[in-house]
Amino acid sequence: MEIAELKELLYQAEEEISELGERVSHEIFAHPELGDEEFYSAEYLTGEMKKLGFEIAYPYCGVPTAFRCEYGDKEGPKVAFVAEYDALPGYGPNHDQNGHACGHNWIAGSTVQAAAALARIKDHFKGKVVLIGTPAEETCGRKIDIAAKGGFDDIDAAFQIHLGSYNAVECVALACTDVTFTFHGKATHASSSPEEGINALDACNLTFMGVNALRQHVTSDVRIHGIIKEGGRACNIVPDRCEMQYFIRAANKDYLETVIQKVINCAKGAELMTGARLEWKRCPNTFYDYKRIPALQSKFRENMEAQGVSGFETESIYHSGSTDIGNVSYSCPTAYGYLGTKDFSPAEVHDAAFLDVACSDFSDRLIHIGARAMAATALDVLCDEQFRTGLHEAMKNI
């Protein structure tokens, strides 16, 4: 059967289970859990996939709320849909409630829908359909841990779509990590005996000054943004312990390492100038930049356009954030995109107003567009050996 005919079968299968993705999205939305706490979500999602005949590995790669669900042949190509389901804190009238203001409930719904629709036509192709559940994207990025343990190494192509302001397949994600600096000084009365003190807050301020001077001498894609988390207890006490944190980003994970060392050197200089002892700690996980494979992105866009998506925007390294899908893109060919919600609401992701977008009739309709586009591109990978080989050749240059 030709791929075009298979896609028509796929779309029919997707329509037959149209309630599934919507139901999953609504259920995850109704039970928002923070990163690494998504036990209800993980158990619910694996339970739904088990009902569909998928084999379940849960937990996966040593991550308690990660999972892998598989359906198909033991041999042959494998495609994976990458689910997310962690929420954000700080919503509700008292800012004490969790909420899916980033739309990860929608990602769970659309990836389940894509995997389930593709599995329904499995008799017409050789290979395996995989759903990989990846926790804590908003915090420590567990795709990083899964990728480091080889959890994506056997995948021929991975897929995910995010809700956003615009439609895009030419996406950008900066490499990113964070570093926390703690300065230990000596407390004393700030007026009667200041000469006896060592001011830890001065060390923080001097670090900020050093980093601000550094900005001229790094490439323009670099982003360095920080806060003082602890700055002293009273104005008449010389601060003896202060803590600050920086997020450091760059368009390339290797150059990121160079910038990180420069920022650490700024803190070391502040230690030398003030006499405040420095301790620093780097986050164990580093988010990688996202590597696009043009042939895969082109096919992904083609399948989105087949669902009526248009007006694509190309993201810029100067206006982008970070996501652990970047680490997946270093392990296997990865197609990542956005479906825009501006026609429904001007709300941006993470804004409380986006809660009304993430679980709405509008986002429900987008579940089917996204699921069909991802699953159709997965069919291109599964059924076109030459295309698949080209993707693996492209990975050798990443």
Tab-separated table of C-alpha atoms in Angstrom:
chain	number	residue	atom	x	y	z
A	1	MET	CA	0.000	0.000	0.000
A	2	GLU	CA	1.303	3.469	-0.869
A	3	ILE	CA	2.131	5.876	1.976
A	4	ALA	CA	-0.583	8.276	0.823
A	5	GLU	CA	-3.172	5.509	1.160
A	6	LEU	CA	-1.803	4.559	4.568
A	7	LYS	CA	-2.206	8.130	5.728
A	8	GLU	CA	-5.859	8.102	4.732
A	9	LEU	CA	-6.306	4.934	6.786
A	10	LEU	CA	-4.490	6.666	9.635
A	11	TYR	CA	-6.773	9.696	9.541
A	12	GLN	CA	-9.808	7.435	9.575
A	13	ALA	CA	-8.409	5.516	12.552
A	14	GLU	CA	-7.690	8.781	14.364
A	15	GLU	CA	-11.267	9.915	13.846
A	16	GLU	CA	-12.600	6.606	15.194
A	17	ILE	CA	-10.855	7.218	18.549
A	18	SER	CA	-11.355	10.994	18.576
A	19	GLU	CA	-12.521	11.057	22.193
A	20	LEU	CA	-9.352	9.400	23.527
A	21	GLY	CA	-6.882	12.269	23.238
A	22	GLU	CA	-9.405	14.792	24.501
A	23	ARG	CA	-10.275	12.625	27.491
A	24	VAL	CA	-6.594	12.135	28.334
A	25	SER	CA	-5.904	15.867	28.067
A	26	HIS	CA	-8.835	16.719	30.335
A	27	GLU	CA	-7.893	14.085	32.925
A	28	ILE	CA	-4.277	15.219	33.178
A	29	PHE	CA	-5.463	18.847	33.356
A	30	ALA	CA	-7.757	17.964	36.260
A	31	HIS	CA	-4.882	16.380	38.226
A	32	PRO	CA	-1.942	18.814	37.936
A	33	GLU	CA	1.240	17.461	39.502
A	34	LEU	CA	4.655	19.051	39.755
A	35	GLY	CA	7.795	17.557	38.243
A	36	ASP	CA	8.852	14.187	39.693
A	37	GLU	CA	5.514	14.013	41.538
A	38	GLU	CA	3.388	12.922	38.551
A	39	PHE	CA	2.431	9.509	39.954
A	40	TYR	CA	-1.274	9.821	39.216
A	41	SER	CA	-0.571	11.036	35.679
A	42	ALA	CA	1.977	8.318	34.921
A	43	GLU	CA	-0.246	5.562	36.266
A	44	TYR	CA	-3.267	6.908	34.405
A	45	LEU	CA	-1.408	7.203	31.095
A	46	THR	CA	0.184	3.753	31.315
A	47	GLY	CA	-3.206	2.340	32.260
A	48	GLU	CA	-4.787	3.825	29.149
A	49	MET	CA	-2.004	2.474	26.930
A	50	LYS	CA	-2.283	-0.983	28.498
A	51	LYS	CA	-5.991	-1.034	27.568
A	52	LEU	CA	-4.906	-0.432	23.964
A	53	GLY	CA	-2.612	-3.466	24.010
A	54	PHE	CA	0.711	-1.662	24.512
A	55	GLU	CA	3.453	-3.334	26.519
A	56	ILE	CA	4.417	-1.184	29.492
A	57	ALA	CA	7.775	-0.435	31.120
A	58	TYR	CA	7.115	1.690	34.214
A	59	PRO	CA	9.184	3.214	35.675
A	60	TYR	CA	11.640	3.757	32.839
A	61	CYS	CA	15.413	4.344	32.903
A	62	GLY	CA	15.350	4.629	36.684
A	63	VAL	CA	13.062	7.688	36.664
A	64	PRO	CA	10.094	6.937	38.974
A	65	THR	CA	7.427	8.756	36.943
A	66	ALA	CA	8.801	7.990	33.471
A	67	PHE	CA	7.462	5.176	31.317
A	68	ARG	CA	7.721	3.508	27.919
A	69	CYS	CA	4.775	1.895	26.106
A	70	GLU	CA	5.335	-0.218	22.958
A	71	TYR	CA	3.134	-1.773	20.297
A	72	GLY	CA	4.256	-3.725	17.243
A	73	ASP	CA	7.012	-5.903	15.884
A	74	LYS	CA	10.144	-6.960	17.735
A	75	GLU	CA	12.177	-6.187	14.624
A	76	GLY	CA	12.000	-3.201	12.324
A	77	PRO	CA	11.996	0.596	12.705
A	78	LYS	CA	10.666	2.358	15.787
A	79	VAL	CA	8.994	5.745	16.134
A	80	ALA	CA	8.316	7.437	19.460
A	81	PHE	CA	5.859	10.067	20.608
A	82	VAL	CA	7.214	11.985	23.586
A	83	ALA	CA	4.626	12.759	26.269
A	84	GLU	CA	4.874	15.392	28.993
A	85	TYR	CA	2.531	15.767	31.971
A	86	ASP	CA	4.118	17.918	34.683
A	87	ALA	CA	2.386	21.095	35.839
A	88	LEU	CA	3.503	24.465	37.213
A	89	PRO	CA	2.991	25.939	40.709
A	90	GLY	CA	1.548	29.287	41.789
A	91	TYR	CA	-1.965	29.508	40.348
A	92	GLY	CA	-5.404	30.021	41.852
A	93	PRO	CA	-6.697	32.944	43.969
A	94	ASN	CA	-4.004	32.450	46.601
A	95	HIS	CA	-1.266	31.427	44.149
A	96	ASP	CA	-0.955	28.076	45.917
A	97	GLN	CA	-2.372	25.721	43.287
A	98	ASN	CA	-0.726	23.721	40.548
A	99	GLY	CA	-1.893	24.172	36.982
A	100	HIS	CA	-1.172	23.152	33.392
A	101	ALA	CA	-0.502	26.681	32.172
A	102	CYS	CA	2.114	25.319	29.788
A	103	GLY	CA	-0.276	22.843	28.200
A	104	HIS	CA	1.535	19.647	29.086
A	105	ASN	CA	-1.864	18.021	29.526
A	106	TRP	CA	-2.382	18.751	25.813
A	107	ILE	CA	0.985	17.194	24.960
A	108	ALA	CA	-0.060	14.052	26.843
A	109	GLY	CA	-3.357	13.963	24.973
A	110	SER	CA	-1.915	14.568	21.510
A	111	THR	CA	0.918	12.040	21.868
A	112	VAL	CA	-1.407	9.337	23.219
A	113	GLN	CA	-3.782	10.061	20.347
A	114	ALA	CA	-0.977	9.807	17.766
A	115	ALA	CA	0.373	6.543	19.190
A	116	ALA	CA	-3.070	4.980	19.483
A	117	ALA	CA	-4.138	5.965	15.946
A	118	LEU	CA	-0.930	4.590	14.456
A	119	ALA	CA	-1.284	1.352	16.423
A	120	ARG	CA	-4.787	0.836	14.974
A	121	ILE	CA	-3.332	0.451	11.462
A	122	LYS	CA	-0.281	-1.552	12.552
A	123	ASP	CA	-1.204	-4.496	10.277
A	124	HIS	CA	-0.300	-2.320	7.281
A	125	PHE	CA	3.339	-1.586	8.161
A	126	LYS	CA	6.340	-3.207	9.842
A	127	GLY	CA	7.829	-1.656	12.932
A	128	LYS	CA	6.987	-0.482	16.412
A	129	VAL	CA	4.994	2.412	17.866
A	130	VAL	CA	6.364	3.818	21.133
A	131	LEU	CA	5.047	6.329	23.666
A	132	ILE	CA	7.705	7.596	26.076
A	133	GLY	CA	6.538	9.467	29.162
A	134	THR	CA	8.995	12.144	30.256
A	135	PRO	CA	8.510	13.923	33.617
A	136	ALA	CA	9.690	17.235	35.022
A	137	GLU	CA	10.280	19.213	31.829
A	138	GLU	CA	9.630	22.420	33.765
A	139	THR	CA	12.306	21.704	36.372
A	140	CYS	CA	15.220	19.297	36.056
A	141	GLY	CA	14.279	17.853	32.661
A	142	ARG	CA	14.046	14.080	32.981
A	143	LYS	CA	14.450	13.582	29.229
A	144	ILE	CA	18.064	14.411	30.023
A	145	ASP	CA	18.334	11.449	32.403
A	146	ILE	CA	16.466	9.147	30.028
A	147	ALA	CA	18.660	10.159	27.080
A	148	ALA	CA	21.836	9.755	29.145
A	149	LYS	CA	20.795	6.165	29.932
A	150	GLY	CA	20.152	5.357	26.278
A	151	GLY	CA	16.374	5.552	26.495
A	152	PHE	CA	16.041	7.037	22.998
A	153	ASP	CA	18.976	5.329	21.293
A	154	ASP	CA	16.899	2.690	19.490
A	155	ILE	CA	14.347	5.197	18.160
A	156	ASP	CA	14.380	6.061	14.442
A	157	ALA	CA	12.456	9.303	14.982
A	158	ALA	CA	10.799	11.054	17.931
A	159	PHE	CA	7.898	13.506	17.800
A	160	GLN	CA	6.347	16.199	19.958
A	161	ILE	CA	4.197	19.300	19.411
A	162	HIS	CA	3.673	22.082	21.952
A	163	LEU	CA	0.961	24.703	22.146
A	164	GLY	CA	2.329	28.206	21.622
A	165	SER	CA	1.774	31.647	20.171
A	166	TYR	CA	2.305	30.594	16.556
A	167	ASN	CA	2.702	27.664	14.212
A	168	ALA	CA	6.292	26.496	13.769
A	169	VAL	CA	8.427	23.515	12.838
A	170	GLU	CA	11.734	25.370	12.522
A	171	CYS	CA	12.110	25.642	16.272
A	172	VAL	CA	15.057	26.731	18.393
A	173	ALA	CA	16.002	25.726	21.929
A	174	LEU	CA	19.071	27.091	23.701
A	175	ALA	CA	21.385	24.908	25.725
A	176	CYS	CA	20.926	25.784	29.378
A	177	THR	CA	21.931	25.014	32.935
A	178	ASP	CA	21.970	26.870	36.247
A	179	VAL	CA	24.688	27.550	38.769
A	180	THR	CA	24.157	28.552	42.417
A	181	PHE	CA	26.837	30.587	44.225
A	182	THR	CA	26.986	30.807	48.005
A	183	PHE	CA	29.343	33.308	49.648
A	184	HIS	CA	30.351	32.912	53.304
A	185	GLY	CA	31.516	36.092	55.042
A	186	LYS	CA	31.784	37.291	58.610
A	187	ALA	CA	28.973	39.018	60.473
A	188	THR	CA	29.573	42.089	62.599
A	189	HIS	CA	27.845	45.336	63.499
A	190	ALA	CA	27.616	47.288	60.256
A	191	SER	CA	28.209	50.641	61.969
A	192	SER	CA	30.273	50.131	65.110
A	193	SER	CA	32.751	47.552	63.770
A	194	PRO	CA	32.390	47.220	59.972
A	195	GLU	CA	36.128	46.724	59.554
A	196	GLU	CA	35.779	43.394	61.354
A	197	GLY	CA	33.251	42.035	58.870
A	198	ILE	CA	33.433	40.254	55.522
A	199	ASN	CA	30.444	41.181	53.412
A	200	ALA	CA	28.976	38.229	51.499
A	201	LEU	CA	26.450	40.508	49.782
A	202	ASP	CA	29.302	42.577	48.343
A	203	ALA	CA	30.591	39.386	46.768
A	204	CYS	CA	27.207	38.789	45.130
A	205	ASN	CA	27.077	42.349	43.822
A	206	LEU	CA	30.617	42.128	42.473
A	207	THR	CA	29.724	38.864	40.736
A	208	PHE	CA	26.820	40.636	39.050
A	209	MET	CA	29.160	43.429	37.977
A	210	GLY	CA	31.644	40.935	36.587
A	211	VAL	CA	28.967	39.098	34.618
A	212	ASN	CA	27.611	42.372	33.256
A	213	ALA	CA	31.092	43.249	32.008
A	214	LEU	CA	31.366	39.749	30.532
A	215	ARG	CA	28.313	40.240	28.304
A	216	GLN	CA	30.344	42.243	25.787
A	217	HIS	CA	32.720	39.320	25.331
A	218	VAL	CA	30.377	36.431	24.606
A	219	THR	CA	28.431	35.682	21.445
A	220	SER	CA	25.107	37.459	21.045
A	221	ASP	CA	23.037	34.293	21.488
A	222	VAL	CA	24.168	33.926	25.113
A	223	ARG	CA	21.666	34.652	27.869
A	224	ILE	CA	22.789	35.033	31.501
A	225	HIS	CA	20.091	35.928	34.023
A	226	GLY	CA	20.251	35.674	37.778
A	227	ILE	CA	18.779	36.529	41.156
A	228	ILE	CA	19.948	36.937	44.741
A	229	LYS	CA	18.113	34.258	46.707
A	230	GLU	CA	19.469	35.270	50.120
A	231	GLY	CA	20.879	38.742	50.711
A	232	GLY	CA	21.241	39.200	54.467
A	233	ARG	CA	19.004	39.466	57.514
A	234	ALA	CA	19.205	43.062	58.718
A	235	CYS	CA	20.743	46.300	57.484
A	236	ASN	CA	22.860	46.752	60.606
A	237	ILE	CA	24.454	43.305	60.314
A	238	VAL	CA	27.179	42.695	57.764
A	239	PRO	CA	25.761	39.766	55.732
A	240	ASP	CA	27.738	36.624	56.468
A	241	ARG	CA	25.914	34.294	54.081
A	242	CYS	CA	24.411	35.191	50.732
A	243	GLU	CA	23.223	33.035	47.879
A	244	MET	CA	22.656	33.815	44.217
A	245	GLN	CA	21.660	31.797	41.183
A	246	TYR	CA	22.262	32.192	37.449
A	247	PHE	CA	20.624	30.548	34.476
A	248	ILE	CA	23.150	30.403	31.646
A	249	ARG	CA	22.125	29.705	28.040
A	250	ALA	CA	23.792	29.513	24.644
A	251	ALA	CA	22.881	28.340	21.164
A	252	ASN	CA	25.380	25.473	21.348
A	253	LYS	CA	25.922	23.081	24.250
A	254	ASP	CA	29.704	23.067	23.792
A	255	TYR	CA	30.002	26.856	23.849
A	256	LEU	CA	27.732	26.865	26.879
A	257	GLU	CA	30.526	25.137	28.818
A	258	THR	CA	32.905	27.980	27.947
A	259	VAL	CA	30.427	30.591	29.166
A	260	ILE	CA	29.733	28.688	32.383
A	261	GLN	CA	33.413	28.746	33.258
A	262	LYS	CA	33.594	32.484	32.587
A	263	VAL	CA	30.666	33.096	34.953
A	264	ILE	CA	32.276	30.923	37.629
A	265	ASN	CA	35.470	32.941	37.212
A	266	CYS	CA	33.500	36.132	37.897
A	267	ALA	CA	32.385	34.642	41.213
A	268	LYS	CA	35.932	33.555	42.006
A	269	GLY	CA	37.084	37.104	41.386
A	270	ALA	CA	34.480	38.384	43.810
A	271	GLU	CA	35.740	35.876	46.377
A	272	LEU	CA	39.249	37.209	45.976
A	273	MET	CA	38.178	40.861	46.210
A	274	THR	CA	36.018	40.492	49.315
A	275	GLY	CA	37.539	37.587	51.206
A	276	ALA	CA	34.134	35.886	51.325
A	277	ARG	CA	34.544	32.161	50.812
A	278	LEU	CA	32.837	30.856	47.693
A	279	GLU	CA	30.915	27.619	47.262
A	280	TRP	CA	29.227	26.884	43.962
A	281	LYS	CA	26.988	24.132	42.712
A	282	ARG	CA	25.961	23.389	39.167
A	283	CYS	CA	22.668	21.716	38.328
A	284	PRO	CA	23.427	18.066	37.465
A	285	ASN	CA	21.294	18.264	34.298
A	286	THR	CA	22.208	20.372	31.277
A	287	PHE	CA	19.549	21.107	28.687
A	288	TYR	CA	21.033	20.757	25.197
A	289	ASP	CA	20.254	22.920	22.209
A	290	TYR	CA	17.744	21.473	19.752
A	291	LYS	CA	19.238	19.952	16.584
A	292	ARG	CA	16.981	20.092	13.545
A	293	ILE	CA	17.270	17.727	10.595
A	294	PRO	CA	15.975	19.728	7.607
A	295	ALA	CA	14.526	16.729	5.746
A	296	LEU	CA	12.536	15.664	8.808
A	297	GLN	CA	11.332	19.189	9.540
A	298	SER	CA	10.255	19.586	5.910
A	299	LYS	CA	8.247	16.369	6.048
A	300	PHE	CA	6.751	17.396	9.388
A	301	ARG	CA	5.669	20.735	7.952
A	302	GLU	CA	4.201	19.007	4.898
A	303	ASN	CA	2.056	16.808	7.109
A	304	MET	CA	0.945	19.792	9.200
A	305	GLU	CA	-0.026	21.633	6.043
A	306	ALA	CA	-2.077	18.599	5.006
A	307	GLN	CA	-4.136	19.270	8.151
A	308	GLY	CA	-4.726	22.891	7.164
A	309	VAL	CA	-1.931	24.468	9.219
A	310	SER	CA	-0.323	27.529	7.608
A	311	GLY	CA	1.466	30.761	8.473
A	312	PHE	CA	4.540	29.074	9.897
A	313	GLU	CA	7.111	31.191	11.708
A	314	THR	CA	10.836	30.518	11.979
A	315	GLU	CA	12.136	30.851	15.508
A	316	SER	CA	15.228	32.908	16.306
A	317	ILE	CA	18.049	32.086	18.687
A	318	TYR	CA	17.600	35.615	20.046
A	319	HIS	CA	14.019	34.967	21.167
A	320	SER	CA	13.941	31.432	22.470
A	321	GLY	CA	14.020	29.401	25.644
A	322	SER	CA	15.181	25.911	26.532
A	323	THR	CA	13.638	22.450	26.660
A	324	ASP	CA	14.943	18.971	27.343
A	325	ILE	CA	13.660	17.855	23.932
A	326	GLY	CA	17.066	19.180	22.857
A	327	ASN	CA	18.730	16.224	24.578
A	328	VAL	CA	16.428	13.867	22.680
A	329	SER	CA	17.554	15.476	19.408
A	330	TYR	CA	21.148	14.474	20.165
A	331	SER	CA	20.031	10.838	20.636
A	332	CYS	CA	17.717	10.334	17.664
A	333	PRO	CA	16.138	12.313	14.803
A	334	THR	CA	13.558	14.564	16.442
A	335	ALA	CA	10.643	16.546	15.021
A	336	TYR	CA	9.421	19.275	17.376
A	337	GLY	CA	6.885	21.946	16.581
A	338	TYR	CA	4.262	24.406	17.779
A	339	LEU	CA	0.579	24.890	17.062
A	340	GLY	CA	-0.547	28.461	17.623
A	341	THR	CA	-3.404	29.484	19.903
A	342	LYS	CA	-3.536	33.247	19.201
A	343	ASP	CA	-6.734	32.865	17.173
A	344	PHE	CA	-8.405	31.712	20.379
A	345	SER	CA	-6.658	33.782	23.054
A	346	PRO	CA	-3.758	36.235	23.396
A	347	ALA	CA	-2.616	34.418	26.541
A	348	GLU	CA	0.998	33.245	26.619
A	349	VAL	CA	2.169	29.937	28.067
A	350	HIS	CA	2.832	30.005	31.824
A	351	ASP	CA	0.358	32.892	32.204
A	352	ALA	CA	-2.626	31.991	34.397
A	353	ALA	CA	-4.883	32.955	31.495
A	354	PHE	CA	-3.386	30.087	29.482
A	355	LEU	CA	-5.197	27.648	31.750
A	356	ASP	CA	-8.336	28.564	29.815
A	357	VAL	CA	-6.512	27.701	26.581
A	358	ALA	CA	-4.885	24.419	27.576
A	359	CYS	CA	-8.185	22.699	28.272
A	360	SER	CA	-10.707	24.148	25.837
A	361	ASP	CA	-12.745	23.199	22.792
A	362	PHE	CA	-10.122	25.012	20.722
A	363	SER	CA	-7.186	23.020	22.120
A	364	ASP	CA	-9.233	19.821	21.763
A	365	ARG	CA	-9.479	20.456	18.019
A	366	LEU	CA	-5.732	21.025	17.886
A	367	ILE	CA	-5.137	17.627	19.504
A	368	HIS	CA	-6.388	15.959	16.321
A	369	ILE	CA	-4.384	18.213	14.019
A	370	GLY	CA	-1.220	17.575	16.018
A	371	ALA	CA	-1.794	13.840	16.400
A	372	ARG	CA	-2.412	13.386	12.683
A	373	ALA	CA	0.636	15.431	11.692
A	374	MET	CA	2.932	13.539	14.076
A	375	ALA	CA	1.571	10.109	13.183
A	376	ALA	CA	1.671	10.830	9.436
A	377	THR	CA	5.320	11.881	9.659
A	378	ALA	CA	6.004	8.748	11.710
A	379	LEU	CA	4.521	6.733	8.831
A	380	ASP	CA	6.954	8.434	6.453
A	381	VAL	CA	9.798	7.252	8.681
A	382	LEU	CA	8.433	3.736	9.136
A	383	CYS	CA	7.595	3.070	5.487
A	384	ASP	CA	10.319	4.890	3.555
A	385	GLU	CA	13.648	3.164	4.133
A	386	GLN	CA	15.588	5.673	2.049
A	387	PHE	CA	14.152	8.574	4.036
A	388	ARG	CA	14.909	6.784	7.297
A	389	THR	CA	18.476	6.064	6.237
A	390	GLY	CA	18.944	9.717	5.366
A	391	LEU	CA	17.872	10.721	8.869
A	392	HIS	CA	20.443	8.435	10.436
A	393	GLU	CA	23.141	9.777	8.142
A	394	ALA	CA	22.218	13.298	9.201
A	395	MET	CA	22.561	12.303	12.870
A	396	LYS	CA	26.234	11.513	12.282
A	397	ASN	CA	26.864	15.238	11.778
A	398	ILE	CA	25.192	16.271	15.036
